[in-house]
Amino acid sequence: MTPSRRETLQWMMAAAALPLARWTPPAMAAGHPPPFTVVVDWPAALPPPPPAQGYGRDPDLMAPKVTWPLILSKAQRATVDLLGDLILPADERSPGAGTLGVGAFVDEWISAPYPTQRKDREQVLGGLIWLEAQSRALHGAAFAAITPAQRAGLLDALTVTAPVAMMAKPVAFMDTLRHLFVLGFYSLPEGKADMGFIGDQPTPGDYPGPSPEALTHFAAILAALGLAVS
Amino acid sequence: MTAAPFDPAATAADVIIVGSGAAGGMAAYSLTKAGLHCLMLEAGRDYDPQAEVNMFAPESDAPLRGASTPDKPFGYFDATVGGGWEVDGEPYTMREGTNFRWYRSRMLGGRTNHWGRHVPRWGPYDFKPFSRDGLGVDWPIGYDDVAPFYDRVERMIGVNGGRIELENHPDSPPSCLMPPPKPRVPEMLLKATCESMGIPVRTAHTAVITRDMPDKVAPRSACFNATPCTRGCTIGAMFQTTTSFLPMAKATGNLTIVTDAMVSRVTMAGAGRAAGVEYVDRKTGARHQVNARAVILAAGTCETTRLLLNSGDGPAGLANASGQLGRNLTDSTGASFRAYVPALADRPRYNEDGIGGQHVYIPFWLYEEQKRGELDFARGYHFEIGGRFGIPPAAALPRVWGAGLKKAVRTASGATIGMTLRGEMIPNKDTYCEIDPGVRDRFGIPVLRFAFRWSQHELNQVAHGRRTAHAVFKRMNATILDPELPPEKLITAGGEIIHELGSARMGADARSSVVDSYGQTWDVTNLVLMDGAIFASGAHKNPTLTILALALRASERLAARFKSGAFA
Ligand SMILES: Cc1cc2nc3c(=O)[nH]c(=O)nc-3n(C[C@H](O)[C@H](O)[C@H](O)COP(=O)(O)OP(=O)(O)OC[C@H]3O[C@@H](n4cnc5c(N)ncnc54)[C@H](O)[C@@H]3O)c2cc1C
Ligand code: SF4
C-alpha cells in the first residue's frame, strides 16, 4: 500500500481534526510579530463557489473521475505553482512540487463541493488574495514579480510557530496550503521515491518482515531506550 | 457454477434469508449445503469484486487523492457501494441530544466487502457479564457452547493469528489458525515498550488468509501483502461473502439471490407463524410478497430490528411480547491516540506493507485489577495499533517551508504510532432504537429513530485508555500529538465504531428477551434472527467472528428442525 492508499485517510482526518503547531512552547504563546509594519486585511468576502457535483456514493472505481470544474484563475494557479516550488523545492532527490504539477491537485481540492474542501477553499482563495495585497503593500509588486528574498521573507512570516493575532488567518492559510502540497506531492511516485518508500509490490508468500538493517537499527533503539527485546 | 439456481416461483423456498452480509452469507452457505432451498433478498445492488475492485490503482488516481468525503467516508476506492453514513432516500432520525451514526452499504455482501477483519474470539466473561459484575444480563449460553463454532468458523473463513494466553482471551485449538505475518518495526517497539510496563502485546487474529484455500467454485489465494483490504480483494485473501460463501452456496443449486430487494416487513400466516416477507424492488418501486417455511432476518442489527418493529399488527411490532425489541442497543467505545516517536525518525526503509492492518494488538489485560475493584469502570477495552512508512500526519510536521519541510517529511515518515481504543459499552435504558412516528424512507417504509448515551463507565474507560496510551508514548520518549480533550469529547459518537449490537437480545426466557440462544424468536416459531441484534451484550472485542459463529449454530439448528419435520 502506498502511504496514501493506507494512510492518506488517516492523514487527512488527522489534518482536519488537530490544531496545528501544538508543539508551541508556552513561553512563545504571546506570538511572533511579523517582520513588517503593514499587515493588510484578510479579504472580507469571497465570491460563492460555482455549482458543482460530487462523484456520488457509487462511482465507477475502475475509471476514477473528478466531476467538478476547477476554480483557480490562470494567475492564481501560477502563484500556487510558484508557492509549490517554494514550499517543497527541487533538490537532489525530487523535483519541486509546483513543477511536478501538484498545483493541479490543490486546484482540484479547493474546487470540490464537499464541506472540508469548501472550508479549505475559503482559506486558500482568501490567502492568495491576501498574499497578493500584502506583496503589493510591502514591495509594490505582485508576489510573482518580487525577488526571491522578498518571497522568502513573506513565507517566513507565514510559518512562525506562534503568530500574533493579525497574522493568524494568513498563517492558517499557509498551513492549509502546505499540508495540501505535502499530501499531493508525497502521494505521487516521485514523492514516494523521495521518502524512500518501498512497497506497493505483490510479495507472494509469507510477509518477510523488517530487513536485517532495520532490525539492527531497532536493536539500537531498544538499547537507547533501555528496553529489553521481547 | 454447476446447477441452475432453483426458481422460487416454481418451488416454494424453504427459507428466506434477508441480507447477504456476514450473517446472511453464513446462513446461505450452511443451509444450502444442508440441502435447503434458500431465497436470499438483498436490498443492495449486485456486486462483483472481481470486476469492480481497483486493487492496484495508486491513491493519486482517485479524486482528492482518495481522501474521505461524505460520498465515500472511507476514501474513494473503499468498497462501500451506495451508502456510508448516509444512504440516499433512506434517512434515520435521532432523539434530541443524540448523536448516532449508522453505517450502511447497499451491496451484495454487505459490510463484509470492506470491514476491518480484526476477529478476536470472545471469552467466558463476555458471555456472562452479569455474573461477573452485576451489570446487564448473562447470555443463555457460555463460551463452551460457542467454542466449537469458533473453531469451525475460523477454518471456514480463514483466519491468521497466534496464541494470546491471557485471561478471558481463549486460544484456538491447533489447526484453526493460519500462520500470522511478522510484526513491523513500530509494532515491535510498541511491544517492547508495553511489555516493560506490564501491558501485553499479542499477534492479532485477522480474517486474511496466509495460505491458499483451494475450492472448485471459489478458490482463495494467500494474501500477497500489498494492497488495501478495504477496497475488497479480487484474489479472495480477505474474507468477504462475495468471494466465498455466496458463490459456494450458489454452486449447490439451492440458492437464488435477488438483489435490489428492500424487505419492508415480515408477513404472517397466522398467530405465531411467519408466511414470508414483503419487499420493494428498489429499481421499479414494485411491491412483492414471497413465502417460505422459515424466515431468517440477517439485515444487520438495526435493520433487522426495524423490520420487526414495522411488522405485526400493533405499534410494538412483531416478536416483541417482552418489550425488549429496540432496547439494549450498544456500540463499541472508540478513541484514538497518536504520537511522534523520535527514536523511529529516519529509520532504515524496508517493505512495511504486510497484510492489511495491524499484525499485533493489545488485548485487555486488567481483569484481575478490575475484579479487585481497582478500576473505575466495568468491562474491558483493547488497542488496535498502527504505524507505518507513509506520509506523516500533519500534526507531526513542524511549521516550516522549503528544504526544511522536505527533510521533515522524510524524517517523520514511519515515525508516528497510533493506538486506537475499542471498548465495551454496557446497555443502558437511554440507548435504543424505535420507529420514528413521522418519517418514512423513499419506499414508504417507516424509518428508525435512535437515542444514544454513553454512561460514566464508558467515559472512565476511555479516560483510562488515554492515560495508558500516553504513558506508553512517554516511555518511548515520544511527543504526544493528541489534542487535550475531556473523555466526553474524546469518545466517538454512538454507532461510529460500526459494532451495533443487542436490540433484539437473546435470553433464557420469553419474558426478558426477543429470541432464544438459536436466534429463534420466542413469539414466532419459524422466524430466526442471525445478526448482531441477538447479542445479549457487547464485548470490547469486535463482533463479527461471533456473529458468524452464532449464525452457523443457528443455521444448523434450523436445518435440524427442518429434518425433524418441524416445518412440514
Ligand atoms: C469500515 C468497517 C470496519 C469494520 N471492522 C470490523 C472489524 O475489524 N472486525 C469486526 O468484527 N467487525 C468489523 N466491522 C463490522 C462488520 O462489518 C459487521 O459486524 C458485519 O458486517 C455485520 O454483519 P451483518 O451480516 O449483520 O450485516 P451486514 O454485513 O451489514 O449485512 C447486512 C446486509 O443486509 C442488507 N439489508 C439491510 N436491510 C435490508 C432490507 N430491508 N432488505 C434486504 N436487505 C437488507 C444490507 O444491504 C447488507 O448487505 C466493520 C465494519 C465497517 C463498515
Ligand atoms: S492485503 Fe492481502 S487480503 Fe488485503 S486486499 Fe491485498 S491481497 Fe487481499
Short mmCIF file of C-alpha atoms and ligand atoms in Angstrom, two decimals, chain B residues 18-24 41-44 74 78 80 103 105-112 114-120 230 261-264 298-301 303 306-307 384 497-499 530-532 542-545 547, ligand 1:
data_model
loop_
_atom_site.label_atom_id
_atom_site.label_comp_id
_atom_site.label_asym_id
_atom_site.label_seq_id
_atom_site.Cartn_x
_atom_site.Cartn_y
_atom_site.Cartn_z
CA VAL B 18 -32.87 -11.23 4.36
CA GLY B 19 -29.39 -9.75 3.87
CA SER B 20 -26.19 -11.12 2.36
CA GLY B 21 -23.51 -9.87 4.77
CA ALA B 22 -21.68 -11.88 7.39
CA ALA B 23 -24.79 -13.40 8.93
CA GLY B 24 -26.84 -13.89 5.77
CA LEU B 41 -33.18 -10.97 -0.60
CA GLU B 42 -30.58 -8.23 -0.59
CA ALA B 43 -31.50 -4.54 -0.53
CA GLY B 44 -28.26 -3.50 -2.18
CA PHE B 74 -13.57 5.67 4.00
CA ASP B 78 -13.29 1.85 -0.44
CA THR B 80 -18.75 0.60 0.12
CA TYR B 103 -23.10 2.88 8.63
CA SER B 105 -23.76 -0.16 2.46
CA ARG B 106 -26.19 -1.17 -0.24
CA MET B 107 -24.45 -4.04 -1.94
CA LEU B 108 -24.31 -7.81 -2.18
CA GLY B 109 -22.06 -8.96 0.64
CA GLY B 110 -22.94 -6.02 2.87
CA ARG B 111 -20.23 -4.65 5.06
CA THR B 112 -18.01 -7.71 4.69
CA HIS B 114 -14.80 -3.53 3.31
CA TRP B 115 -14.66 -4.33 7.01
CA GLY B 116 -11.50 -4.25 9.14
CA ARG B 117 -11.20 -8.07 9.57
CA HIS B 118 -9.99 -8.00 13.19
CA VAL B 119 -11.60 -11.17 14.56
CA PRO B 120 -10.85 -11.84 18.23
CA THR B 230 -10.92 -2.14 2.46
CA ALA B 261 -34.91 -6.20 -2.95
CA MET B 262 -35.67 -3.94 0.01
CA VAL B 263 -37.61 -6.01 2.50
CA SER B 264 -40.26 -3.90 4.26
CA ALA B 298 -29.83 -11.02 8.79
CA ALA B 299 -30.10 -7.44 7.60
CA GLY B 300 -27.70 -6.06 10.22
CA THR B 301 -28.60 -5.32 13.85
CA GLU B 303 -32.25 -3.01 10.13
CA ARG B 306 -36.55 -2.05 12.15
CA LEU B 307 -38.12 -4.85 10.11
CA GLU B 384 -5.61 -1.72 17.72
CA ILE B 497 -17.33 2.13 15.52
CA ILE B 498 -19.91 0.19 13.47
CA HIS B 499 -20.39 -2.52 16.07
CA MET B 530 -28.99 -14.18 12.90
CA ASP B 531 -27.11 -10.91 13.11
CA GLY B 532 -25.76 -8.80 15.98
CA ASN B 542 -15.06 -6.84 17.57
CA PRO B 543 -18.26 -8.79 16.95
CA THR B 544 -18.17 -10.35 13.50
CA LEU B 545 -16.47 -13.65 14.33
CA ILE B 547 -21.91 -13.13 14.58
C1 LIG C 1 -15.27 0.11 7.95
C2 LIG C 1 -15.71 -1.05 8.78
C3 LIG C 1 -14.77 -1.72 9.58
C4 LIG C 1 -15.17 -2.81 10.34
N1 LIG C 1 -14.22 -3.51 11.01
C5 LIG C 1 -14.56 -4.64 11.68
C6 LIG C 1 -13.57 -5.46 12.28
O1 LIG C 1 -12.36 -5.20 12.18
N2 LIG C 1 -13.96 -6.55 12.97
C7 LIG C 1 -15.26 -6.89 13.09
O2 LIG C 1 -15.55 -7.89 13.75
N3 LIG C 1 -16.23 -6.14 12.51
C8 LIG C 1 -15.91 -5.03 11.80
N4 LIG C 1 -16.88 -4.29 11.18
C9 LIG C 1 -18.30 -4.66 11.39
C10 LIG C 1 -18.75 -5.74 10.43
O3 LIG C 1 -18.70 -5.28 9.13
C11 LIG C 1 -20.18 -6.12 10.80
O4 LIG C 1 -20.20 -6.57 12.13
C12 LIG C 1 -20.72 -7.24 9.95
O5 LIG C 1 -20.61 -6.98 8.59
C13 LIG C 1 -22.18 -7.44 10.32
O6 LIG C 1 -22.72 -8.45 9.53
P1 LIG C 1 -24.26 -8.46 9.21
O7 LIG C 1 -24.49 -9.64 8.34
O8 LIG C 1 -25.02 -8.36 10.46
O9 LIG C 1 -24.55 -7.09 8.46
P2 LIG C 1 -24.02 -6.56 7.07
O10 LIG C 1 -22.69 -7.10 6.73
O11 LIG C 1 -24.18 -5.10 7.09
O12 LIG C 1 -25.06 -7.17 6.04
C14 LIG C 1 -26.42 -6.83 6.07
C15 LIG C 1 -26.97 -6.87 4.67
O13 LIG C 1 -28.38 -6.75 4.71
C16 LIG C 1 -28.80 -5.86 3.72
N5 LIG C 1 -30.07 -5.26 4.14
C17 LIG C 1 -30.26 -4.30 5.04
N6 LIG C 1 -31.56 -4.00 5.13
C18 LIG C 1 -32.22 -4.80 4.27
C19 LIG C 1 -33.58 -4.95 3.92
N7 LIG C 1 -34.54 -4.21 4.49
N8 LIG C 1 -33.89 -5.85 2.97
C20 LIG C 1 -32.93 -6.60 2.39
N9 LIG C 1 -31.63 -6.50 2.69
C21 LIG C 1 -31.27 -5.61 3.63
C22 LIG C 1 -27.70 -4.86 3.62
O14 LIG C 1 -27.72 -4.19 2.37
C23 LIG C 1 -26.47 -5.72 3.81
O15 LIG C 1 -25.98 -6.22 2.60
C24 LIG C 1 -16.54 -3.20 10.38
C25 LIG C 1 -17.46 -2.51 9.59
C26 LIG C 1 -17.07 -1.47 8.78
C27 LIG C 1 -18.08 -0.79 7.91
#
